[in-house]
mmCIF file of C-alpha atoms in Angstrom:
data_model
loop_
_atom_site.group_PDB
_atom_site.id
_atom_site.type_symbol
_atom_site.label_atom_id
_atom_site.label_comp_id
_atom_site.label_asym_id
_atom_site.label_seq_id
_atom_site.Cartn_x
_atom_site.Cartn_y
_atom_site.Cartn_z
ATOM 1 C CA MET A 245 12.732 -4.509 -17.282
ATOM 2 C CA ALA A 246 9.323 -6.104 -17.697
ATOM 3 C CA LEU A 247 7.639 -3.523 -15.432
ATOM 4 C CA GLY A 248 9.120 -0.671 -17.454
ATOM 5 C CA LEU A 249 7.976 -2.150 -20.719
ATOM 6 C CA ALA A 250 4.538 -2.847 -19.322
ATOM 7 C CA ALA A 251 4.312 0.757 -18.118
ATOM 8 C CA ILE A 252 5.157 2.072 -21.583
ATOM 9 C CA ALA A 253 2.801 -0.314 -23.350
ATOM 10 C CA LEU A 254 -0.117 0.258 -21.033
ATOM 11 C CA SER A 255 0.366 4.028 -21.079
ATOM 12 C CA LEU A 256 0.211 4.116 -24.839
ATOM 13 C CA VAL A 257 -2.706 1.712 -25.074
ATOM 14 C CA THR A 258 -4.652 3.685 -22.439
ATOM 15 C CA LEU A 259 -3.994 6.983 -24.238
ATOM 16 C CA VAL A 260 -5.017 5.569 -27.622
ATOM 17 C CA GLY A 261 -8.243 4.150 -26.259
ATOM 18 C CA LEU A 262 -9.715 0.817 -25.379
ATOM 19 C CA PRO A 263 -13.221 -0.468 -24.748
ATOM 20 C CA THR A 264 -14.400 0.894 -21.366
ATOM 21 C CA PRO A 265 -13.947 -2.243 -19.208
ATOM 22 C CA LEU A 266 -10.429 -2.860 -20.556
ATOM 23 C CA GLN A 267 -9.508 0.788 -20.207
ATOM 24 C CA ALA A 268 -10.510 0.684 -16.520
ATOM 25 C CA VAL A 269 -8.299 -2.337 -15.901
ATOM 26 C CA ALA A 270 -5.365 -0.787 -17.779
ATOM 27 C CA ALA A 271 -5.782 2.510 -15.928
ATOM 28 C CA ILE A 272 -5.764 0.770 -12.533
ATOM 29 C CA ALA A 273 -2.614 -1.156 -13.551
ATOM 30 C CA ILE A 274 -0.759 1.911 -14.786
ATOM 31 C CA LEU A 275 -1.970 4.263 -12.028
ATOM 32 C CA VAL A 276 -1.599 2.036 -8.973
ATOM 33 C CA LEU A 277 -0.133 -1.454 -9.487
ATOM 34 C CA LEU A 278 2.856 -0.888 -11.738
ATOM 35 C CA PRO A 279 4.244 2.146 -9.918
ATOM 36 C CA GLY A 280 3.582 0.469 -6.577
ATOM 37 C CA GLN A 281 5.372 -2.702 -7.644
ATOM 38 C CA ALA A 282 8.338 -0.760 -9.026
ATOM 39 C CA LEU A 283 8.634 1.368 -5.856
ATOM 40 C CA ALA A 284 8.151 -1.641 -3.517
ATOM 41 C CA ARG A 285 11.036 -3.439 -5.242
ATOM 42 C CA LEU A 286 13.348 -0.707 -3.994
ATOM 43 C CA THR A 287 12.714 -1.818 -0.411
ATOM 44 C CA PRO A 288 14.243 -4.903 1.270
ATOM 45 C CA VAL A 289 10.849 -6.404 2.204
ATOM 46 C CA THR A 290 10.723 -10.187 1.785
ATOM 47 C CA ASP A 291 7.351 -11.001 3.337
ATOM 48 C CA LEU A 292 4.793 -11.690 0.625
ATOM 49 C CA ALA A 293 1.753 -10.214 2.453
ATOM 50 C CA LEU A 294 3.671 -7.117 3.523
ATOM 51 C CA GLY A 295 4.980 -6.735 -0.036
ATOM 52 C CA ALA A 296 1.479 -6.851 -1.495
ATOM 53 C CA LEU A 297 0.283 -4.252 1.000
ATOM 54 C CA LEU A 298 3.313 -2.109 0.210
ATOM 55 C CA VAL A 299 2.570 -2.291 -3.535
ATOM 56 C CA LEU A 300 -0.951 -0.893 -2.951
ATOM 57 C CA ALA A 301 0.186 1.706 -0.386
ATOM 58 C CA LEU A 302 3.058 3.046 -2.493
ATOM 59 C CA GLY A 303 0.995 3.046 -5.676
ATOM 60 C CA LEU A 304 -1.845 4.989 -4.082
ATOM 61 C CA ALA A 305 0.574 7.364 -2.331
ATOM 62 C CA ALA A 306 2.372 8.129 -5.586
ATOM 63 C CA LEU A 307 -0.925 8.626 -7.408
ATOM 64 C CA THR A 308 -2.193 10.952 -4.643
ATOM 65 C CA ALA A 309 1.026 12.986 -4.709
ATOM 66 C CA VAL A 310 0.995 13.346 -8.498
ATOM 67 C CA SER A 311 -2.708 14.153 -8.706
ATOM 68 C CA THR A 312 -2.559 16.714 -5.889
ATOM 69 C CA THR A 313 0.508 18.415 -7.342
ATOM 70 C CA MET A 314 -1.073 18.604 -10.776
ATOM 71 C CA PHE A 315 -4.360 19.927 -9.314
ATOM 72 C CA TYR A 316 -2.601 22.677 -7.358
ATOM 73 C CA LEU A 317 -0.509 23.641 -10.400
ATOM 74 C CA ALA A 318 -3.734 23.749 -12.433
ATOM 75 C CA VAL A 319 -2.360 21.343 -15.034
ATOM 76 C CA TRP A 320 -4.383 18.248 -14.146
ATOM 77 C CA SER A 321 -5.491 15.988 -16.964
ATOM 78 C CA TRP A 322 -5.919 12.239 -16.948
ATOM 79 C CA GLN A 323 -3.529 11.865 -19.869
ATOM 80 C CA ALA A 324 -0.785 13.761 -18.028
ATOM 81 C CA CYS A 325 -1.418 11.657 -14.943
ATOM 82 C CA ILE A 326 -1.064 8.441 -16.913
ATOM 83 C CA ILE A 327 2.192 9.609 -18.454
ATOM 84 C CA THR A 328 3.596 10.825 -15.155
ATOM 85 C CA MET A 329 2.832 7.542 -13.374
ATOM 86 C CA GLY A 330 4.448 5.681 -16.286
ATOM 87 C CA VAL A 331 7.565 7.806 -15.907
ATOM 88 C CA ILE A 332 7.645 7.157 -12.156
ATOM 89 C CA THR A 333 7.451 3.383 -12.904
ATOM 90 C CA ILE A 334 10.311 3.580 -15.412
ATOM 91 C CA LEU A 335 12.480 5.685 -13.061
ATOM 92 C CA ALA A 336 11.904 3.239 -10.204
ATOM 93 C CA CYS A 337 12.868 0.352 -12.525
ATOM 94 C CA ILE A 338 16.056 2.163 -13.451
ATOM 95 C CA ALA A 339 16.832 2.789 -9.756
ATOM 96 C CA ARG A 340 16.274 -0.936 -9.044
ATOM 97 C CA ALA A 341 18.597 -1.911 -11.893
ATOM 98 C CA ARG A 342 21.264 0.344 -10.440
ATOM 99 C CA GLN A 343 20.751 -1.251 -7.003
ATOM 100 C CA GLU A 344 21.251 -4.717 -8.492
ATOM 101 C CA ALA A 345 24.309 -3.578 -10.402
ATOM 102 C CA THR A 346 26.046 -2.259 -7.280
ATOM 103 C CA SER A 347 25.274 -5.301 -5.127
#
């Protein structure tokens, strides 16, 4: 729940505008860390080091897939990329909630 709310809040704050250093930190969080964390929680990994590596790998993989798809469709914009990564984070959080509900 907290990851989904953070994704929404950071997406809106990044789109509205922040001072440059803060915007860079918010963009890294919304583009890599939050989606990576949400997607990593869908896996049964319990090792802390492997989990941290998985967060970065899944976040960068999702960002690469989204950016490449948007580029080839000729619809790339940083605002659309921010929103898409936020949506991926929220959908992964919903999938995790469904996993917990069924177990």
